[in-house]
Amino acid sequence: MGEGEAEVKGGVLQGRYELGRVLGHGNFGRVHAARDLRTGRAVAVKVLDKDKMLRTGMMEQIKREIAVMKRVSHPNIVELHEVMATRSKIYLALELVRGGELFARIVRAGRVREDVARRYFRQLIHAVDFCHARGVYHRDLKLENLLLDDAGNLKVVDFGLSALADHARSDGLLHTLCGTPGYVAPEVFRNKGYDGAKADIWSCGVILYVLLAGSLPFPDDNVAAMFRKMSRGDYRCPPWLSTEARRLIPKLLDPDPDTRITIAQLVETPWFNKPSVSRSVRAAAGATEPPAEPASSAKDGGDKDEPPETMNAFHLISLSAGFDLSPLFDVEGGPARGPREGGMRFATREPASGVVSRLEEVAARGGGRMRVTKSGARGVRLEGAERGGRKGRLAVAADIFCVAPSVLVVDVKKDGGDSLEYRSFCSEELRPALKDIVWAADPQPAVV
Ligand code: PIT
């Protein structure tokens, strides 16, 4: 049944989704921009033809994709809102992502700067780590399956080839040969079973290489020749790559899955942890969507009208190890330091109200990803709006202390959720937003 028939009347699908322009085509069908007439929410609708899927044996694939997408709800994965089926078609109502494929960006720009690549790569790793923690292996990670939203955030799509850990044979390994040649790990080609997590990491390595180099690491029209290059680690890093990137890439593109870097090791590497140097894509793109809940509707923390707590000697000592006050102007910049894992602390001459509104803006700018659950002169608490990370909902608490007349210290720490997600939130969102209110004794900005 075509779109002009019963299910789509006047461009409205089942009386619920008003279909708009086509965002993309693929062997999967086509994706339209659409509006949910019940809620007014903008969505994407993927249209699949049942007959075609039955003919091409893709029915199982789509069923698996639906099952997987229901399992994974993460800020860097395109969300599946709803599945509708008619006699001839399947419709997936998905989160709308307007910025197109990362692939198109690379085609346009050739390659991206290392700090921009890092930002995309971190988001990719968050999504992949989240999937792996839920026993989901994507198996077709490539630039074409990474979309960008208006704020330049990465969103993984196409779980059509994904596997669930429960599909592993008794040897604990997956055996299906799938993926896209340039991105597939050598052990997948070897056909002796592979670990889905290790194979995904290889693909992430290829993605990182393409972002930085602007070309595939093992280009070859002949798949057998490509496989030989992959197995020998036969690729060149372009001269513009930093030393840290040169150290990391061979760890990702290690032909031996047993020695290949794991996500746990990857997130501790200097390249992965390097702090952002600019506000980059996100800030440049600016805010697009309103927050899930306006800051004013935040649950009252009970301290709205009280002034910031004055920091006493006890606070100062507990916050600044050994009475060395330099950490007051310090930010996290690498692997966890002590119990305040990835914490961030800075001094400011901005009044408490200014600090609070900056923090509220961070939530407002995140397209509803974080909402304000407490807000007052003594601090602000932000919490992941709906989707938990690997360890549940991310929560960030910023306590504001007065250390001297018109000098405040803001102490930011993780109050819940996954450390990796927290660190990325600090470096991608908080730090850029707070950068210009940080007060440093020397002219160098303390928060970079
Ligand atoms: C867009 C915008 C958007 C979603 C998509 C594309 C989805 C693409 C897609 C989804 C799949 C799949 C293949 C491609 O298997 O919001 O341009 O589930």
GROMACS .gro file of C-alpha atoms and ligand atoms in nm:
model
  466
    1MET     CA    1   0.000   0.000   0.000
    2GLY     CA    2   0.149   0.331  -0.104
    3GLU     CA    3   0.169   0.645   0.098
    4GLY     CA    4  -0.124   0.796  -0.088
    5GLU     CA    5  -0.350   0.523   0.049
    6ALA     CA    6  -0.535   0.452   0.369
    7GLU     CA    7  -0.252   0.489   0.620
    8VAL     CA    8  -0.123   0.823   0.495
    9LYS     CA    9  -0.408   1.063   0.426
   10GLY     CA   10  -0.316   1.414   0.319
   11GLY     CA   11   0.040   1.353   0.430
   12VAL     CA   12  -0.076   1.247   0.777
   13LEU     CA   13   0.020   0.900   0.891
   14GLN     CA   14  -0.254   0.717   1.080
   15GLY     CA   15  -0.401   1.054   1.173
   16ARG     CA   16  -0.104   1.107   1.404
   17TYR     CA   17   0.215   1.202   1.223
   18GLU     CA   18   0.224   1.473   0.963
   19LEU     CA   19   0.499   1.370   0.724
   20GLY     CA   20   0.739   1.635   0.594
   21ARG     CA   21   1.052   1.635   0.379
   22VAL     CA   22   1.265   1.329   0.320
   23LEU     CA   23   1.576   1.338   0.538
   24GLY     CA   24   1.746   1.037   0.392
   25HIS     CA   25   1.723   0.722   0.187
   26GLY     CA   26   1.892   0.393   0.239
   27ASN     CA   27   1.851   0.025   0.175
   28PHE     CA   28   1.634   0.044   0.489
   29GLY     CA   29   1.374   0.267   0.319
   30ARG     CA   30   1.337   0.639   0.368
   31VAL     CA   31   1.324   0.871   0.665
   32HIS     CA   32   1.091   1.172   0.677
   33ALA     CA   33   1.087   1.469   0.907
   34ALA     CA   34   0.744   1.461   1.073
   35ARG     CA   35   0.533   1.616   1.345
   36ASP     CA   36   0.343   1.427   1.609
   37LEU     CA   37   0.003   1.596   1.590
   38ARG     CA   38  -0.087   1.486   1.943
   39THR     CA   39   0.209   1.651   2.111
   40GLY     CA   40   0.342   1.889   1.847
   41ARG     CA   41   0.680   1.718   1.883
   42ALA     CA   42   0.906   1.709   1.577
   43VAL     CA   43   1.015   1.353   1.499
   44ALA     CA   44   1.165   1.147   1.220
   45VAL     CA   45   0.961   0.866   1.065
   46LYS     CA   46   1.138   0.577   0.902
   47VAL     CA   47   0.915   0.399   0.649
   48LEU     CA   48   0.979   0.034   0.571
   49ASP     CA   49   0.808  -0.170   0.308
   50LYS     CA   50   0.704  -0.510   0.447
   51ASP     CA   51   0.703  -0.690   0.110
   52LYS     CA   52   1.046  -0.564   0.024
   53MET     CA   53   1.177  -0.666   0.363
   54LEU     CA   54   1.030  -1.014   0.331
   55ARG     CA   55   1.180  -1.051  -0.016
   56THR     CA   56   1.524  -0.939   0.096
   57GLY     CA   57   1.519  -1.126   0.426
   58MET     CA   58   1.536  -0.802   0.621
   59MET     CA   59   1.235  -0.872   0.840
   60GLU     CA   60   1.443  -1.036   1.113
   61GLN     CA   61   1.683  -0.745   1.096
   62ILE     CA   62   1.416  -0.487   1.156
   63LYS     CA   63   1.262  -0.688   1.438
   64ARG     CA   64   1.603  -0.707   1.601
   65GLU     CA   65   1.660  -0.338   1.548
   66ILE     CA   66   1.331  -0.257   1.721
   67ALA     CA   67   1.413  -0.489   2.012
   68VAL     CA   68   1.759  -0.336   2.049
   69MET     CA   69   1.647   0.025   2.022
   70LYS     CA   70   1.393  -0.035   2.295
   71ARG     CA   71   1.680  -0.151   2.516
   72VAL     CA   72   1.905   0.146   2.458
   73SER     CA   73   1.800   0.493   2.553
   74HIS     CA   74   2.095   0.730   2.564
   75PRO     CA   75   2.162   1.094   2.471
   76ASN     CA   76   2.399   0.983   2.193
   77ILE     CA   77   2.168   0.721   2.043
   78VAL     CA   78   1.871   0.812   1.827
   79GLU     CA   79   1.569   0.725   2.034
   80LEU     CA   80   1.286   0.508   1.912
   81HIS     CA   81   0.959   0.670   2.018
   82GLU     CA   82   0.701   0.441   1.866
   83VAL     CA   83   0.649   0.157   1.620
   84MET     CA   84   0.343   0.142   1.397
   85ALA     CA   85   0.255  -0.128   1.150
   86THR     CA   86  -0.004  -0.160   0.881
   87ARG     CA   87  -0.066  -0.443   0.639
   88SER     CA   88   0.209  -0.325   0.405
   89LYS     CA   89   0.436  -0.095   0.599
   90ILE     CA   90   0.626  -0.056   0.923
   91TYR     CA   91   0.682   0.294   1.056
   92LEU     CA   92   0.935   0.383   1.320
   93ALA     CA   93   0.886   0.718   1.489
   94LEU     CA   94   1.236   0.822   1.589
   95GLU     CA   95   1.400   1.114   1.760
   96LEU     CA   96   1.449   1.391   1.504
   97VAL     CA   97   1.811   1.476   1.432
   98ARG     CA   98   1.851   1.762   1.190
   99GLY     CA   99   2.224   1.803   1.132
  100GLY     CA  100   2.276   1.517   0.885
  101GLU     CA  101   2.545   1.251   0.882
  102LEU     CA  102   2.892   1.302   1.020
  103PHE     CA  103   3.001   1.141   0.693
  104ALA     CA  104   2.866   1.442   0.500
  105ARG     CA  105   3.058   1.676   0.726
  106ILE     CA  106   3.382   1.492   0.653
  107VAL     CA  107   3.308   1.486   0.281
  108ARG     CA  108   3.252   1.862   0.296
  109ALA     CA  109   3.538   1.955   0.524
  110GLY     CA  110   3.790   1.682   0.437
  111ARG     CA  111   3.864   1.614   0.803
  112VAL     CA  112   3.801   1.779   1.139
  113ARG     CA  113   4.030   1.940   1.394
  114GLU     CA  114   4.160   1.711   1.663
  115ASP     CA  115   3.959   1.875   1.944
  116VAL     CA  116   3.640   1.845   1.736
  117ALA     CA  117   3.721   1.480   1.658
  118ARG     CA  118   3.777   1.418   2.029
  119ARG     CA  119   3.439   1.558   2.115
  120TYR     CA  120   3.261   1.336   1.860
  121PHE     CA  121   3.471   1.037   1.955
  122ARG     CA  122   3.395   1.074   2.325
  123GLN     CA  123   3.024   1.088   2.253
  124LEU     CA  124   3.055   0.783   2.030
  125ILE     CA  125   3.239   0.593   2.303
  126HIS     CA  126   2.974   0.691   2.560
  127ALA     CA  127   2.705   0.549   2.335
  128VAL     CA  128   2.901   0.232   2.254
  129ASP     CA  129   2.996   0.172   2.616
  130PHE     CA  130   2.633   0.216   2.715
  131CYS     CA  131   2.526  -0.042   2.456
  132HIS     CA  132   2.794  -0.290   2.557
  133ALA     CA  133   2.691  -0.259   2.922
  134ARG     CA  134   2.346  -0.372   2.805
  135GLY     CA  135   2.476  -0.659   2.597
  136VAL     CA  136   2.420  -0.480   2.265
  137TYR     CA  137   2.689  -0.475   1.994
  138HIS     CA  138   2.622  -0.243   1.702
  139ARG     CA  139   2.840  -0.422   1.444
  140ASP     CA  140   2.802  -0.154   1.178
  141LEU     CA  141   2.959   0.155   1.329
  142LYS     CA  142   3.067   0.393   1.054
  143LEU     CA  143   3.046   0.763   0.978
  144GLU     CA  144   2.723   0.717   0.779
  145ASN     CA  145   2.555   0.588   1.095
  146LEU     CA  146   2.655   0.883   1.307
  147LEU     CA  147   2.417   1.179   1.286
  148LEU     CA  148   2.463   1.527   1.424
  149ASP     CA  149   2.190   1.724   1.598
  150ASP     CA  150   2.151   2.102   1.583
  151ALA     CA  151   2.389   2.148   1.872
  152GLY     CA  152   2.655   1.932   1.704
  153ASN     CA  153   2.594   1.633   1.930
  154LEU     CA  154   2.649   1.291   1.786
  155LYS     CA  155   2.368   1.034   1.765
  156VAL     CA  156   2.422   0.673   1.664
  157VAL     CA  157   2.162   0.520   1.429
  158ASP     CA  158   2.098   0.194   1.251
  159PHE     CA  159   2.097  -0.096   1.487
  160GLY     CA  160   1.983  -0.318   1.201
  161LEU     CA  161   2.294  -0.533   1.219
  162SER     CA  162   2.332  -0.521   1.593
  163ALA     CA  163   2.358  -0.834   1.802
  164LEU     CA  164   2.251  -0.905   2.153
  165ALA     CA  165   2.492  -1.083   2.385
  166ASP     CA  166   2.233  -1.362   2.415
  167HIS     CA  167   2.299  -1.443   2.048
  168ALA     CA  168   2.653  -1.558   2.118
  169ARG     CA  169   2.718  -1.929   2.066
  170SER     CA  170   2.834  -2.154   2.345
  171ASP     CA  171   3.191  -2.027   2.288
  172GLY     CA  172   3.062  -1.683   2.396
  173LEU     CA  173   3.143  -1.542   2.053
  174LEU     CA  174   2.937  -1.402   1.767
  175HIS     CA  175   2.966  -1.574   1.432
  176THR     CA  176   2.775  -1.364   1.179
  177LEU     CA  177   2.982  -1.188   0.916
  178CYS     CA  178   2.839  -0.839   0.889
  179GLY     CA  179   2.928  -0.473   0.872
  180THR     CA  180   3.085  -0.250   0.610
  181PRO     CA  181   3.424  -0.368   0.475
  182GLY     CA  182   3.627  -0.054   0.553
  183TYR     CA  183   3.509  -0.057   0.916
  184VAL     CA  184   3.492  -0.428   0.999
  185ALA     CA  185   3.747  -0.578   1.239
  186PRO     CA  186   3.986  -0.839   1.093
  187GLU     CA  187   3.863  -1.112   1.327
  188VAL     CA  188   3.510  -1.073   1.186
  189PHE     CA  189   3.654  -1.157   0.841
  190ARG     CA  190   3.840  -1.455   0.985
  191ASN     CA  191   3.503  -1.619   1.049
  192LYS     CA  192   3.607  -1.802   1.365
  193GLY     CA  193   3.383  -1.611   1.598
  194TYR     CA  194   3.448  -1.271   1.749
  195ASP     CA  195   3.380  -1.064   2.056
  196GLY     CA  196   3.121  -0.801   1.959
  197ALA     CA  197   3.267  -0.541   2.197
  198LYS     CA  198   3.619  -0.575   2.055
  199ALA     CA  199   3.488  -0.557   1.699
  200ASP     CA  200   3.294  -0.237   1.778
  201ILE     CA  201   3.610  -0.081   1.924
  202TRP     CA  202   3.796  -0.154   1.601
  203SER     CA  203   3.521   0.026   1.406
  204CYS     CA  204   3.551   0.320   1.648
  205GLY     CA  205   3.924   0.323   1.568
  206VAL     CA  206   3.847   0.344   1.196
  207ILE     CA  207   3.599   0.625   1.265
  208LEU     CA  208   3.858   0.817   1.465
  209TYR     CA  209   4.115   0.770   1.191
  210VAL     CA  210   3.873   0.900   0.925
  211LEU     CA  211   3.780   1.202   1.137
  212LEU     CA  212   4.146   1.296   1.183
  213ALA     CA  213   4.291   1.189   0.850
  214GLY     CA  214   3.998   1.244   0.613
  215SER     CA  215   4.040   0.900   0.453
  216LEU     CA  216   4.000   0.534   0.547
  217PRO     CA  217   4.304   0.370   0.711
  218PHE     CA  218   4.289   0.062   0.485
  219PRO     CA  219   4.153   0.184   0.154
  220ASP     CA  220   4.124  -0.086  -0.109
  221ASP     CA  221   3.856  -0.186  -0.357
  222ASN     CA  222   3.958  -0.544  -0.310
  223VAL     CA  223   3.825  -0.676   0.021
  224ALA     CA  224   4.087  -0.953   0.043
  225ALA     CA  225   4.368  -0.698  -0.002
  226MET     CA  226   4.203  -0.473   0.255
  227PHE     CA  227   4.187  -0.762   0.500
  228ARG     CA  228   4.559  -0.832   0.450
  229LYS     CA  229   4.641  -0.467   0.523
  230MET     CA  230   4.422  -0.475   0.835
  231SER     CA  231   4.583  -0.794   0.962
  232ARG     CA  232   4.932  -0.649   0.917
  233GLY     CA  233   4.839  -0.313   1.068
  234ASP     CA  234   4.943  -0.166   0.735
  235TYR     CA  235   4.833   0.199   0.746
  236ARG     CA  236   5.001   0.539   0.780
  237CYS     CA  237   4.914   0.819   1.018
  238PRO     CA  238   4.917   1.155   0.839
  239PRO     CA  239   5.188   1.396   0.959
  240TRP     CA  240   4.942   1.642   1.116
  241LEU     CA  241   4.829   1.401   1.390
  242SER     CA  242   4.943   1.481   1.743
  243THR     CA  243   5.178   1.244   1.924
  244GLU     CA  244   4.892   1.139   2.154
  245ALA     CA  245   4.667   1.054   1.861
  246ARG     CA  246   4.952   0.856   1.702
  247ARG     CA  247   4.984   0.658   2.021
  248LEU     CA  248   4.614   0.588   2.049
  249ILE     CA  249   4.525   0.485   1.694
  250PRO     CA  250   4.743   0.169   1.686
  251LYS     CA  251   4.585   0.061   2.015
  252LEU     CA  252   4.240   0.082   1.857
  253LEU     CA  253   4.347  -0.062   1.522
  254ASP     CA  254   4.527  -0.353   1.686
  255PRO     CA  255   4.461  -0.657   1.460
  256ASP     CA  256   4.467  -0.884   1.765
  257PRO     CA  257   4.137  -0.847   1.952
  258ASP     CA  258   4.298  -0.989   2.268
  259THR     CA  259   4.546  -0.705   2.297
  260ARG     CA  260   4.324  -0.432   2.147
  261ILE     CA  261   4.245  -0.151   2.390
  262THR     CA  262   3.921  -0.181   2.588
  263ILE     CA  263   3.684   0.108   2.658
  264ALA     CA  264   3.792   0.106   3.024
  265GLN     CA  265   4.154   0.158   2.914
  266LEU     CA  266   4.065   0.398   2.635
  267VAL     CA  267   3.891   0.646   2.865
  268GLU     CA  268   4.208   0.673   3.072
  269THR     CA  269   4.434   0.766   2.778
  270PRO     CA  270   4.579   1.120   2.751
  271TRP     CA  271   4.423   1.179   2.410
  272PHE     CA  272   4.075   1.089   2.527
  273ASN     CA  273   4.106   1.300   2.841
  274LYS     CA  274   4.257   1.611   2.697
  275PRO     CA  275   4.043   1.908   2.806
  276SER     CA  276   3.864   2.103   2.536
  277VAL     CA  277   4.043   2.414   2.419
  278SER     CA  278   3.748   2.592   2.271
  279ARG     CA  279   3.374   2.613   2.302
  280SER     CA  280   3.380   2.436   1.966
  281VAL     CA  281   3.082   2.311   1.769
  282ARG     CA  282   2.829   2.301   2.048
  283ALA     CA  283   2.856   2.658   2.158
  284ALA     CA  284   2.883   2.779   1.801
  285ALA     CA  285   2.560   2.599   1.714
  286GLY     CA  286   2.385   2.755   2.015
  287ALA     CA  287   2.061   2.666   2.186
  288THR     CA  288   1.778   2.530   1.980
  289GLU     CA  289   1.531   2.356   2.198
  290PRO     CA  290   1.376   2.469   2.521
  291PRO     CA  291   1.459   2.275   2.838
  292ALA     CA  292   1.236   1.982   2.931
  293GLU     CA  293   1.116   2.185   3.223
  294PRO     CA  294   1.179   2.554   3.265
  295ALA     CA  295   1.423   2.629   3.545
  296SER     CA  296   1.150   2.811   3.734
  297SER     CA  297   0.957   2.486   3.769
  298ALA     CA  298   1.253   2.320   3.939
  299LYS     CA  299   1.176   2.161   4.268
  300ASP     CA  300   1.251   2.415   4.530
  301GLY     CA  301   1.573   2.333   4.706
  302GLY     CA  302   1.450   2.526   5.010
  303ASP     CA  303   1.744   2.766   5.002
  304LYS     CA  304   1.632   3.002   4.729
  305ASP     CA  305   1.656   3.323   4.922
  306GLU     CA  306   1.945   3.243   5.149
  307PRO     CA  307   2.284   3.386   5.066
  308PRO     CA  308   2.568   3.151   4.969
  309GLU     CA  309   2.709   2.964   5.262
  310THR     CA  310   3.019   3.134   5.396
  311MET     CA  311   3.314   2.907   5.367
  312ASN     CA  312   3.480   2.844   5.697
  313ALA     CA  313   3.831   2.715   5.762
  314PHE     CA  314   3.701   2.357   5.766
  315HIS     CA  315   3.551   2.392   5.421
  316LEU     CA  316   3.864   2.552   5.286
  317ILE     CA  317   4.089   2.278   5.419
  318SER     CA  318   3.863   1.999   5.301
  319LEU     CA  319   3.838   2.150   4.956
  320SER     CA  320   4.200   2.241   4.903
  321ALA     CA  321   4.440   1.964   4.985
  322GLY     CA  322   4.711   2.065   5.229
  323PHE     CA  323   4.599   2.427   5.235
  324ASP     CA  324   4.739   2.477   4.890
  325LEU     CA  325   4.474   2.705   4.750
  326SER     CA  326   4.573   2.653   4.391
  327PRO     CA  327   4.317   2.373   4.349
  328LEU     CA  328   4.054   2.639   4.406
  329PHE     CA  329   4.132   2.758   4.059
  330ASP     CA  330   4.183   2.417   3.922
  331VAL     CA  331   3.962   2.198   3.713
  332GLU     CA  332   3.964   1.834   3.642
  333GLY     CA  333   4.170   1.765   3.339
  334GLY     CA  334   4.242   1.400   3.341
  335PRO     CA  335   4.192   1.076   3.519
  336ALA     CA  336   4.013   1.094   3.850
  337ARG     CA  337   4.203   1.268   4.125
  338GLY     CA  338   4.114   1.137   4.469
  339PRO     CA  339   3.763   1.105   4.599
  340ARG     CA  340   3.627   1.408   4.413
  341GLU     CA  341   3.634   1.214   4.096
  342GLY     CA  342   3.654   1.452   3.799
  343GLY     CA  343   3.540   1.739   4.018
  344MET     CA  344   3.568   2.100   3.917
  345ARG     CA  345   3.612   2.397   4.145
  346PHE     CA  346   3.666   2.759   4.068
  347ALA     CA  347   3.653   3.103   4.223
  348THR     CA  348   3.441   3.380   4.079
  349ARG     CA  349   3.358   3.744   4.141
  350GLU     CA  350   3.021   3.694   3.979
  351PRO     CA  351   2.731   3.727   4.226
  352ALA     CA  352   2.562   3.400   4.327
  353SER     CA  353   2.260   3.487   4.111
  354GLY     CA  354   2.488   3.507   3.806
  355VAL     CA  355   2.646   3.172   3.882
  356VAL     CA  356   2.302   3.017   3.931
  357SER     CA  357   2.169   3.152   3.604
  358ARG     CA  358   2.475   3.024   3.417
  359LEU     CA  359   2.414   2.679   3.556
  360GLU     CA  360   2.046   2.697   3.471
  361GLU     CA  361   2.139   2.799   3.119
  362VAL     CA  362   2.358   2.492   3.085
  363ALA     CA  363   2.050   2.281   3.151
  364ALA     CA  364   1.836   2.493   2.919
  365ARG     CA  365   2.089   2.466   2.636
  366GLY     CA  366   2.119   2.090   2.653
  367GLY     CA  367   1.796   2.040   2.457
  368GLY     CA  368   1.622   1.901   2.766
  369ARG     CA  369   1.892   1.649   2.849
  370MET     CA  370   1.944   1.796   3.196
  371ARG     CA  371   1.689   1.962   3.416
  372VAL     CA  372   1.729   2.174   3.724
  373THR     CA  373   1.613   1.991   4.037
  374LYS     CA  374   1.738   2.243   4.288
  375SER     CA  375   1.830   2.603   4.247
  376GLY     CA  376   1.921   2.870   4.498
  377ALA     CA  377   2.198   3.100   4.610
  378ARG     CA  378   2.370   2.809   4.781
  379GLY     CA  379   2.388   2.596   4.477
  380VAL     CA  380   2.225   2.423   4.187
  381ARG     CA  381   2.160   2.059   4.115
  382LEU     CA  382   2.114   1.933   3.762
  383GLU     CA  383   1.983   1.590   3.680
  384GLY     CA  384   1.955   1.388   3.358
  385ALA     CA  385   1.600   1.449   3.233
  386GLU     CA  386   1.488   1.100   3.155
  387ARG     CA  387   1.760   0.867   3.041
  388GLY     CA  388   2.012   0.716   3.271
  389GLY     CA  389   2.369   0.654   3.166
  390ARG     CA  390   2.553   0.329   3.232
  391LYS     CA  391   2.509   0.378   3.605
  392GLY     CA  392   2.174   0.550   3.596
  393ARG     CA  393   2.072   0.910   3.576
  394LEU     CA  394   2.353   1.164   3.573
  395ALA     CA  395   2.328   1.423   3.850
  396VAL     CA  396   2.560   1.716   3.902
  397ALA     CA  397   2.567   1.932   4.215
  398ALA     CA  398   2.728   2.276   4.227
  399ASP     CA  399   2.767   2.420   4.576
  400ILE     CA  400   2.832   2.791   4.608
  401PHE     CA  401   3.038   2.924   4.899
  402CYS     CA  402   3.130   3.278   4.987
  403VAL     CA  403   3.502   3.298   5.074
  404ALA     CA  404   3.543   3.674   5.094
  405PRO     CA  405   3.324   3.975   5.021
  406SER     CA  406   3.236   3.940   4.652
  407VAL     CA  407   3.438   3.624   4.603
  408LEU     CA  408   3.257   3.293   4.566
  409VAL     CA  409   3.391   2.945   4.526
  410VAL     CA  410   3.183   2.704   4.323
  411ASP     CA  411   3.241   2.338   4.393
  412VAL     CA  412   3.099   2.107   4.126
  413LYS     CA  413   3.074   1.734   4.179
  414LYS     CA  414   2.898   1.430   4.048
  415ASP     CA  415   2.590   1.352   4.252
  416GLY     CA  416   2.489   1.042   4.062
  417GLY     CA  417   2.532   0.851   3.738
  418ASP     CA  418   2.824   0.747   3.526
  419SER     CA  419   3.169   0.906   3.574
  420LEU     CA  420   3.247   0.908   3.205
  421GLU     CA  421   2.924   1.085   3.124
  422TYR     CA  422   2.990   1.329   3.407
  423ARG     CA  423   3.339   1.409   3.287
  424SER     CA  424   3.217   1.469   2.939
  425PHE     CA  425   2.934   1.689   3.068
  426CYS     CA  426   3.191   1.897   3.261
  427SER     CA  427   3.427   1.937   2.970
  428GLU     CA  428   3.169   1.979   2.694
  429GLU     CA  429   2.900   2.180   2.861
  430LEU     CA  430   2.985   2.316   3.203
  431ARG     CA  431   3.335   2.443   3.146
  432PRO     CA  432   3.261   2.634   2.826
  433ALA     CA  433   2.954   2.789   2.987
  434LEU     CA  434   3.141   2.902   3.298
  435LYS     CA  435   3.471   2.991   3.138
  436ASP     CA  436   3.434   3.366   3.139
  437ILE     CA  437   3.314   3.401   3.499
  438VAL     CA  438   3.612   3.218   3.645
  439TRP     CA  439   3.827   3.451   3.845
  440ALA     CA  440   4.195   3.376   3.824
  441ALA     CA  441   4.473   3.555   4.007
  442ASP     CA  442   4.682   3.556   3.689
  443PRO     CA  443   4.550   3.678   3.355
  444GLN     CA  444   4.526   3.323   3.217
  445PRO     CA  445   4.174   3.188   3.238
  446ALA     CA  446   4.174   2.902   3.487
  447VAL     CA  447   3.901   2.708   3.315
  448VAL     CA  448   3.991   2.625   2.962
  449PIT     C1  449   1.786   1.121   0.988
  449PIT     C2  450   1.730   1.187   1.096
  449PIT     C3  451   1.677   1.114   1.200
  449PIT     C4  452   1.683   0.978   1.200
  449PIT     C5  453   1.741   0.913   1.094
  449PIT     C6  454   1.793   0.984   0.987
  449PIT     C7  455   1.743   0.769   1.099
  449PIT     C8  456   1.813   0.695   1.014
  449PIT     C9  457   1.815   0.551   1.026
  449PIT    C10  458   1.748   0.488   1.129
  449PIT    C11  459   1.753   0.352   1.136
  449PIT    C12  460   1.826   0.279   1.041
  449PIT    C13  461   1.892   0.343   0.941
  449PIT    C14  462   1.887   0.481   0.935
  449PIT     O1  463   1.830   0.143   1.051
  449PIT     O2  464   1.621   1.179   1.304
  449PIT     O3  465   1.840   1.194   0.888
  449PIT     O4  466   1.686   0.287   1.232
   0.00000   0.00000   0.00000
